[in-house]
XYZ file of C-alpha atoms in Angstrom:
597
model
C 114.178 100.624 80.837
C 115.118 104.240 81.552
C 114.349 105.462 85.043
C 112.857 102.192 86.340
C 113.608 101.800 90.036
C 111.901 99.954 92.859
C 110.138 102.555 94.994
C 108.145 100.417 97.395
C 108.949 97.406 99.593
C 106.039 95.286 98.337
C 106.451 93.158 95.225
C 104.480 94.165 92.154
C 101.105 92.397 92.020
C 100.590 89.682 89.432
C 97.564 88.287 87.610
C 96.626 84.722 88.379
C 95.083 82.716 85.544
C 92.657 80.023 86.755
C 92.047 77.269 84.170
C 88.641 75.778 85.036
C 87.743 72.284 83.813
C 84.980 69.702 83.962
C 86.172 67.458 86.780
C 84.584 64.238 85.471
C 87.228 61.684 84.579
C 87.232 58.698 82.238
C 87.283 60.726 79.055
C 85.781 64.163 79.688
C 88.480 65.873 81.765
C 91.275 64.134 79.908
C 90.085 65.499 76.556
C 89.823 69.052 77.927
C 93.054 69.351 79.920
C 95.306 70.663 77.154
C 92.739 72.974 75.478
C 91.957 74.541 78.858
C 95.614 75.120 79.722
C 96.186 76.483 76.218
C 93.365 78.964 76.765
C 95.008 80.046 80.028
C 98.387 80.502 78.343
C 96.808 82.526 75.528
C 95.169 84.860 78.057
C 98.462 85.263 79.921
C 100.296 86.065 76.698
C 97.741 88.744 75.836
C 98.090 90.357 79.260
C 101.877 90.267 79.432
C 102.202 91.797 75.969
C 99.709 94.596 76.539
C 99.585 95.705 80.178
C 102.283 97.435 82.236
C 102.515 98.608 85.790
C 102.718 102.365 86.290
C 106.362 101.723 87.179
C 106.933 100.498 83.628
C 107.443 96.784 84.226
C 105.288 94.389 82.261
C 102.531 92.770 84.277
C 103.384 89.132 85.000
C 100.910 86.287 85.070
C 100.904 83.199 87.258
C 99.831 80.301 85.050
C 99.530 76.949 86.826
C 100.365 73.583 85.289
C 97.086 72.107 86.513
C 93.391 72.855 86.079
C 90.691 73.423 88.678
C 88.024 70.736 88.596
C 86.810 71.012 92.173
C 87.239 72.528 95.623
C 90.554 70.819 96.430
C 92.225 72.150 93.293
C 90.691 75.591 93.927
C 92.410 75.580 97.320
C 95.714 74.550 95.701
C 95.312 77.459 93.319
C 94.700 79.915 96.176
C 97.874 78.701 97.863
C 99.838 79.132 94.631
C 98.474 82.652 94.118
C 99.304 83.636 97.707
C 102.876 82.399 97.315
C 103.381 84.016 93.913
C 101.684 87.351 94.669
C 98.749 86.991 92.280
C 96.386 89.716 93.513
C 94.034 89.685 90.488
C 92.393 86.588 89.033
C 91.063 85.664 85.610
C 89.280 82.328 85.362
C 89.100 80.811 81.880
C 87.184 77.824 80.604
C 86.032 76.298 77.322
C 83.585 73.913 78.980
C 81.032 73.234 81.667
C 82.424 72.986 85.213
C 81.117 72.980 88.775
C 80.645 76.661 89.503
C 80.429 77.064 93.280
C 83.180 74.464 93.753
C 85.679 76.124 91.418
C 84.940 79.838 91.745
C 87.383 82.349 93.243
C 86.122 83.063 96.749
C 88.761 85.623 97.793
C 86.736 88.789 98.574
C 89.684 91.181 98.094
C 90.902 89.836 94.774
C 89.406 91.551 91.682
C 88.074 88.704 89.584
C 86.730 87.942 86.135
C 85.667 84.867 84.172
C 86.182 84.356 80.469
C 83.778 81.706 79.219
C 84.591 80.554 75.685
C 81.748 81.116 73.226
C 81.653 77.819 71.374
C 79.063 75.154 70.719
C 81.101 71.968 71.260
C 81.437 72.554 75.013
C 79.357 75.079 76.991
C 81.996 77.398 78.453
C 79.450 80.185 78.296
C 77.062 78.106 80.406
C 79.702 77.805 83.119
C 80.227 81.537 82.852
C 76.545 82.277 83.419
C 76.172 79.746 86.212
C 79.238 80.872 88.105
C 78.492 84.569 87.689
C 75.117 83.746 89.223
C 76.927 82.137 92.160
C 79.124 85.202 92.575
C 76.034 87.410 92.594
C 74.246 85.180 95.084
C 77.245 85.148 97.425
C 77.989 88.887 97.186
C 81.347 88.501 95.435
C 81.245 90.811 92.390
C 82.859 89.287 89.313
C 83.324 90.533 85.753
C 81.940 88.348 82.988
C 83.766 88.127 79.648
C 81.814 86.539 76.821
C 82.711 86.982 73.158
C 80.016 88.151 70.796
C 80.736 85.601 68.061
C 80.773 81.804 68.214
C 84.266 80.401 67.696
C 85.494 76.974 66.749
C 86.749 74.640 69.449
C 90.536 74.867 69.733
C 90.730 78.339 68.169
C 93.293 80.133 70.332
C 92.863 83.494 68.612
C 91.229 85.689 71.227
C 88.393 87.769 69.711
C 88.941 91.541 69.706
C 85.973 92.262 71.998
C 87.278 89.688 74.485
C 90.785 91.197 74.313
C 89.419 94.659 75.101
C 87.553 93.411 78.171
C 90.434 91.325 79.488
C 92.865 94.227 79.169
C 90.418 96.712 80.729
C 89.755 94.351 83.624
C 93.447 93.713 84.254
C 94.340 97.405 84.150
C 91.746 98.125 86.813
C 92.593 95.085 88.901
C 96.305 95.855 88.930
C 95.533 99.445 89.971
C 93.429 98.171 92.886
C 96.148 95.759 93.979
C 98.920 98.348 93.604
C 97.202 100.856 95.891
C 96.568 98.327 98.643
C 98.988 98.770 101.527
C 100.489 102.043 100.276
C 100.138 105.484 101.875
C 98.747 108.906 101.143
C 101.190 111.454 102.589
C 99.585 114.727 103.658
C 102.410 117.268 103.769
C 100.705 119.901 105.882
C 97.012 120.317 106.548
C 94.068 122.141 105.037
C 94.859 124.709 102.361
C 92.745 127.868 102.355
C 89.653 126.024 103.560
C 89.569 123.726 100.507
C 87.427 120.764 101.566
C 89.356 118.325 99.377
C 92.400 118.943 101.553
C 90.528 117.826 104.667
C 92.075 114.396 104.239
C 89.423 111.755 104.927
C 91.077 108.714 106.505
C 88.043 106.349 106.307
C 87.716 107.031 102.576
C 91.340 106.146 101.891
C 91.397 103.192 104.285
C 88.007 101.643 103.507
C 87.835 102.163 99.746
C 91.482 101.971 98.669
C 93.111 99.835 101.349
C 95.710 102.556 101.941
C 96.810 104.347 105.078
C 97.122 108.077 105.701
C 100.331 109.602 107.034
C 100.236 113.265 108.037
C 103.237 115.468 108.766
C 103.531 119.061 109.883
C 105.199 121.375 107.384
C 107.848 122.291 109.933
C 109.443 118.998 108.875
C 110.499 120.782 105.684
C 112.136 123.521 107.751
C 113.957 120.970 109.894
C 115.271 119.105 106.894
C 116.373 122.285 105.161
C 118.069 123.658 108.269
C 119.853 120.384 109.071
C 120.566 119.598 105.399
C 118.675 116.295 105.518
C 118.804 115.667 101.793
C 121.357 114.302 99.356
C 123.718 117.263 99.126
C 125.488 115.973 96.034
C 122.161 115.472 94.311
C 121.183 119.022 95.269
C 124.273 120.384 93.499
C 123.475 118.291 90.431
C 119.835 119.397 90.468
C 120.771 123.060 90.819
C 123.117 122.850 87.822
C 120.383 121.098 85.798
C 117.839 123.759 86.694
C 120.188 126.589 85.717
C 120.755 124.930 82.355
C 117.213 123.762 81.536
C 114.630 125.865 83.395
C 114.372 129.131 81.529
C 113.094 132.102 83.455
C 110.190 134.159 82.174
C 108.803 137.609 82.813
C 108.525 138.876 86.390
C 105.031 140.378 86.490
C 105.311 141.705 90.026
C 105.445 145.537 90.430
C 109.053 146.691 90.030
C 109.262 147.932 93.599
C 108.038 144.564 94.918
C 110.208 142.259 92.826
C 112.764 140.024 94.485
C 116.417 140.832 93.870
C 118.553 138.502 91.775
C 120.070 137.198 94.972
C 116.616 136.480 96.424
C 115.515 134.738 93.227
C 118.584 132.509 93.299
C 117.821 131.651 96.898
C 114.207 130.866 95.897
C 115.560 128.429 93.301
C 117.804 126.746 95.863
C 115.012 126.398 98.411
C 112.540 125.196 95.772
C 114.920 122.429 94.714
C 115.538 121.401 98.316
C 111.767 121.258 98.878
C 111.385 118.949 95.884
C 114.117 116.636 97.171
C 112.616 116.621 100.653
C 109.059 115.961 99.456
C 110.230 113.022 97.338
C 112.283 111.602 100.214
C 109.335 111.970 102.574
C 107.188 109.984 100.162
C 109.440 107.111 99.099
C 112.621 107.428 101.145
C 116.227 107.774 100.028
C 119.111 105.427 100.959
C 121.533 108.347 100.686
C 120.091 109.830 103.880
C 121.209 106.821 105.896
C 124.777 107.434 104.767
C 124.722 110.900 106.340
C 123.281 109.660 109.628
C 119.524 109.886 109.102
C 118.365 106.288 109.006
C 114.760 106.979 110.015
C 114.328 109.637 107.349
C 115.853 107.289 104.753
C 112.816 105.000 105.023
C 110.188 107.428 103.746
C 106.461 106.817 104.231
C 105.665 104.290 101.485
C 103.544 106.991 99.840
C 102.225 106.272 96.360
C 100.424 109.618 96.463
C 100.685 112.799 98.468
C 99.727 116.433 98.724
C 101.530 119.667 99.609
C 99.497 122.225 101.569
C 101.494 125.285 100.597
C 99.008 128.113 100.772
C 98.808 130.010 102.914
C 100.891 129.458 106.017
C 103.862 128.092 104.089
C 103.705 130.391 101.070
C 103.294 133.510 103.192
C 106.857 132.965 104.381
C 108.677 130.419 102.182
C 108.812 129.847 98.407
C 105.688 128.216 97.032
C 105.539 124.534 96.154
C 105.152 125.087 92.426
C 108.544 123.730 91.408
C 108.176 120.837 93.848
C 104.805 119.834 92.437
C 105.627 120.453 88.779
C 108.894 118.527 88.715
C 107.778 115.602 90.899
C 104.618 115.121 88.828
C 106.663 115.164 85.612
C 108.189 112.103 83.951
C 111.749 113.378 84.265
C 114.106 115.469 86.352
C 117.879 115.928 86.816
C 118.228 112.159 87.230
C 116.715 111.482 83.818
C 113.453 109.965 82.640
C 111.528 108.262 85.427
C 108.088 107.390 86.746
C 106.098 110.443 87.901
C 105.451 110.999 91.582
C 101.835 111.885 92.308
C 101.607 115.091 94.364
C 98.426 117.138 94.715
C 98.459 120.922 94.815
C 97.024 122.406 98.024
C 96.958 118.919 99.544
C 93.668 118.268 97.730
C 93.650 114.561 98.480
C 90.505 113.941 96.443
C 92.194 115.331 93.341
C 95.435 113.582 94.285
C 93.678 110.215 94.426
C 92.075 110.947 91.067
C 95.560 111.660 89.700
C 96.663 108.326 91.144
C 93.838 106.493 89.357
C 94.834 108.067 86.038
C 98.522 107.341 86.515
C 97.978 103.697 87.469
C 95.732 103.151 84.444
C 97.986 104.868 81.893
C 101.515 105.167 83.284
C 101.502 108.842 82.268
C 101.879 112.080 84.181
C 98.616 113.766 85.186
C 97.637 117.445 84.987
C 96.254 118.959 88.193
C 94.060 121.943 87.292
C 91.463 124.388 88.469
C 88.239 124.262 86.497
C 88.574 128.011 86.218
C 86.181 129.437 83.611
C 83.574 128.485 81.033
C 84.002 130.534 77.857
C 80.886 130.675 75.706
C 81.125 131.449 71.974
C 79.366 134.747 72.715
C 81.843 135.733 75.444
C 84.815 134.884 73.235
C 83.349 136.919 70.379
C 82.643 139.885 72.651
C 86.097 139.981 74.261
C 88.310 138.971 71.339
C 86.259 139.406 68.170
C 86.937 135.767 67.275
C 84.254 133.308 66.155
C 84.832 129.843 67.575
C 84.705 126.845 65.237
C 85.588 123.172 65.116
C 85.968 121.433 68.481
C 85.677 124.827 70.206
C 82.443 125.850 68.481
C 80.218 125.214 71.503
C 82.573 126.889 73.977
C 85.253 125.486 76.231
C 86.687 125.315 79.739
C 89.820 127.106 80.892
C 91.827 124.644 83.000
C 94.623 126.425 84.852
C 96.381 125.598 88.080
C 97.547 128.335 90.428
C 101.216 127.799 89.794
C 102.319 124.275 88.835
C 101.517 121.336 86.566
C 103.497 118.374 85.264
C 105.725 119.554 82.445
C 104.450 116.669 80.299
C 101.197 118.613 80.214
C 102.441 120.859 77.422
C 101.753 117.835 75.150
C 104.694 118.657 72.898
C 105.196 114.942 72.259
C 103.691 113.193 69.240
C 101.720 109.968 69.346
C 101.716 107.261 66.650
C 98.936 109.177 64.867
C 101.027 112.359 64.833
C 98.745 114.119 67.301
C 100.007 115.839 70.446
C 100.096 113.501 73.403
C 101.577 112.700 76.787
C 103.545 109.455 76.785
C 104.115 106.854 79.469
C 107.583 107.562 80.793
C 108.973 104.315 79.364
C 108.170 105.570 75.854
C 109.699 109.007 76.323
C 112.934 110.067 74.652
C 115.470 112.754 75.442
C 113.970 114.748 72.557
C 110.593 114.599 74.325
C 112.168 115.906 77.521
C 113.871 118.717 75.616
C 110.571 119.654 73.960
C 108.793 119.858 77.340
C 111.544 121.997 78.835
C 111.584 124.293 75.807
C 107.808 124.785 76.005
C 107.944 125.692 79.699
C 109.021 128.938 81.301
C 109.389 129.639 85.001
C 108.087 132.920 86.368
C 108.697 134.532 89.747
C 105.683 133.727 91.885
C 103.005 136.390 92.040
C 103.806 137.972 95.406
C 100.190 139.025 95.821
C 99.435 135.307 96.238
C 102.816 133.911 97.245
C 104.457 136.349 99.655
C 107.401 134.017 100.112
C 108.212 133.966 96.395
C 108.981 130.863 94.372
C 108.719 129.917 90.724
C 105.492 129.242 88.843
C 105.227 126.949 85.836
C 103.952 128.362 82.532
C 103.070 126.446 79.381
C 100.096 126.067 77.057
C 98.880 122.567 76.274
C 98.957 121.770 72.572
C 95.563 121.429 70.955
C 94.156 118.266 69.414
C 95.017 115.855 72.225
C 92.194 113.457 73.144
C 91.922 113.582 76.909
C 89.749 112.901 79.923
C 89.041 115.056 82.953
C 87.858 113.417 86.148
C 87.318 114.132 89.819
C 86.623 112.112 92.964
C 84.163 113.899 95.234
C 83.021 113.089 98.761
C 79.313 113.441 99.511
C 78.046 113.296 103.086
C 75.573 110.460 103.482
C 76.618 108.927 100.165
C 80.387 108.603 100.289
C 82.802 108.951 97.373
C 81.499 109.495 93.844
C 83.352 110.067 90.577
C 82.654 112.250 87.591
C 84.266 111.999 84.168
C 84.263 113.998 80.940
C 86.092 112.925 77.812
C 87.020 115.578 75.294
C 89.903 117.240 73.492
C 92.423 120.013 74.115
C 92.168 123.125 71.947
C 94.672 125.400 70.297
C 93.289 128.904 70.099
C 94.689 131.528 67.734
C 97.603 133.241 69.462
C 95.924 136.632 69.798
C 92.755 135.015 71.195
C 94.726 132.946 73.680
C 96.653 135.984 74.904
C 93.587 138.164 75.365
C 91.834 135.487 77.420
C 94.934 134.333 79.297
C 95.760 137.864 80.389
C 92.426 138.035 82.240
C 93.806 135.638 84.862
C 97.431 134.995 85.864
C 99.396 134.368 82.630
C 102.340 132.938 84.583
C 100.392 129.738 85.233
C 99.935 126.655 82.978
C 96.867 126.751 80.720
C 94.859 124.004 79.025
C 91.873 124.822 76.833
C 89.453 121.887 77.047
C 86.278 121.065 75.136
C 84.194 118.184 76.521
C 82.579 115.811 74.028
C 78.895 116.735 73.960
C 76.082 114.250 73.555
C 73.054 116.532 73.537
C 71.866 114.932 76.773
C 72.135 116.587 80.197
C 74.688 117.282 81.609
C 76.623 116.918 78.358
C 74.277 119.147 76.381
C 76.776 122.021 76.626
C 80.223 122.811 77.953
C 78.553 125.242 80.350
C 76.410 122.476 81.850
C 79.463 120.279 82.315
C 81.208 122.990 84.317
C 78.040 123.955 86.166
C 77.713 120.364 87.399
C 81.384 119.824 88.215
C 81.653 118.883 91.872
C 84.677 120.945 92.908
C 87.096 123.664 91.859
C 89.689 121.102 90.766
C 89.956 118.362 88.182
C 92.568 115.982 86.784
C 93.338 115.868 83.075
C 94.641 112.543 81.740
C 95.797 111.966 78.168
C 93.597 109.740 76.048
C 89.978 108.726 76.365
C 90.238 106.574 79.480
C 86.759 107.091 80.903
C 85.777 103.452 80.409
C 88.900 102.299 82.273
C 88.134 104.673 85.167
C 84.566 103.348 85.371
C 85.789 99.747 85.550
C 88.273 100.667 88.283
C 85.590 102.587 90.177
C 83.273 99.571 90.146
C 86.031 97.401 91.618
C 86.420 99.936 94.440
C 82.599 100.272 94.855
C 82.719 103.977 93.973
C 79.737 105.089 91.841
C 80.147 107.342 88.803
C 77.450 109.997 88.617
C 78.410 111.947 85.514
C 80.142 110.719 82.375
C 79.938 110.813 78.586
C 81.131 107.261 77.858
C 79.174 105.193 75.351
C 77.148 102.462 77.055
C 78.772 99.788 74.863
C 82.132 100.527 76.542
C 80.882 100.256 80.107
C 82.364 97.208 81.818
C 81.291 96.487 85.369
C 80.784 93.280 87.369
C 77.936 91.186 86.019
C 75.840 91.596 89.175
C 75.459 95.322 88.429
C 72.720 94.442 85.911
C 70.700 92.952 88.789
C 70.341 96.471 90.144
C 68.713 97.782 86.964
C 69.349 97.867 83.225
C 67.253 100.827 82.076
C 69.210 103.449 84.060
C 72.809 102.249 84.405
C 73.917 105.275 86.435
C 71.296 104.626 89.105
C 72.087 100.911 89.066
C 75.741 101.744 89.715
C 74.765 103.715 92.811
C 72.570 100.913 94.144
C 75.222 98.273 93.534
C 77.985 100.274 95.219
C 75.748 101.041 98.180
C 74.778 97.380 98.547
C 78.311 95.995 98.416
C 79.903 98.822 100.365
C 83.551 99.851 100.549
C 85.922 97.103 99.419
C 87.989 97.026 102.628
C 85.402 97.975 105.268
């Protein structure tokens, strides 16, 4: 697989399949042994064929050669899972079993039970009984129960069961992947943005990660002492000269950098990208030049670059650093994106991490800049909005960088614009992203130290999801989600609107899917209730996956436009209320508390 490398010391988490059986011998257990193991193997096959890690590898399952009929076998299974690295568990059964004796009691392991819906043996009865035990003991568990009755021995997994298993595993693997990793804060607070006040208890208690913070003078030290792979720098510089086309310099002529200064900005920008990556995940090449400590990195699965203002008032901005690291390719070829938040907004960075772990794709970091009503568009451009844009839209634009994948110049199986997981990308896709992107000298009014800003326009017609993790004093973390679609405005309309802000920055026109119910009664209301100035745009409608992941982490979701039929949370959530699922989510998360606290 192109670009697949091992970034982190820990092994990739696996899914443990727990075949649960009626422990009574002399005929009952013996008749169920093979059907139960076959059910476990079928579930494992489904998972391994359909779920990948964000690093591209297929998720592996641990499938035992024995069933769990009681507490002793449950303990044997725990030992097997510990040895094999199974950090997520799916229990499966076609029959009645002894619930509290066979259930998964590990409080840190995301868990689900699939109880076969058949009449010959009551697997669904075990499901209900054991979910009740999980609820009673405070160990949230997802229940998977097919809508239709199936025949005993039918190994074809129903479509509704497949969807729930895959959604559960995606979320569980994301939870397990984050555990033990780091958030690397490169610098401190950017321009008073609260999201860049990195909250250690949030990251430690809810995600099981640690926070590492470095002063930005570390970049100066590494640049001055050439603590980076110097051969790679030469290769990267040649690649940039060949592939990163320069665009218009919109600075006043008397303020513009000279050609020599611009070339130096390119060189420093590339060095910053190399250094930021090495700080996050290390680089063996540094050990070879005498910097063994620096070669280790900080085990960072996510990070943020402060940039403004102290850094950007003197040095080139971090736009190239952020854009290229967040992309699915660079001078080394196609590879897994690194997750780096603009302005060290850790809350947006963590939201980017959620999206990347669930999809394997690059994520777009953006300001939620402006709501454009149909009336405002008509007044300023003379154009009447129609189609997906008819009710108005949001202008998503970051102040300088975004992942180059965000131009959405790739085509999905349906022919629509998309952003692909890196393992599906081709060299033609990379070429299309580079062609759609221009690099403009940083606006010196904002970035006194210069640099290069990323400009592209996201193709219209891509189903997508915006989301944001917010931190609320007295409540804790809370997520908001809006599914919708990107828009392609007529060229003259786009230019008139784009010119009203900084046209050297990447633009995405986004229309949320409206339901007629507050806060999704209008695009204006969506923006008016957005919790911060930033959001993350992920390709595809992944809101249901984010909600499942959030429930595993005990983070409530207070604003979303996902159909209730797609909501999949632990079964105990219904004990907190069924008439108002949003309120029930808050009560459940508050009751259970942070996963790692």
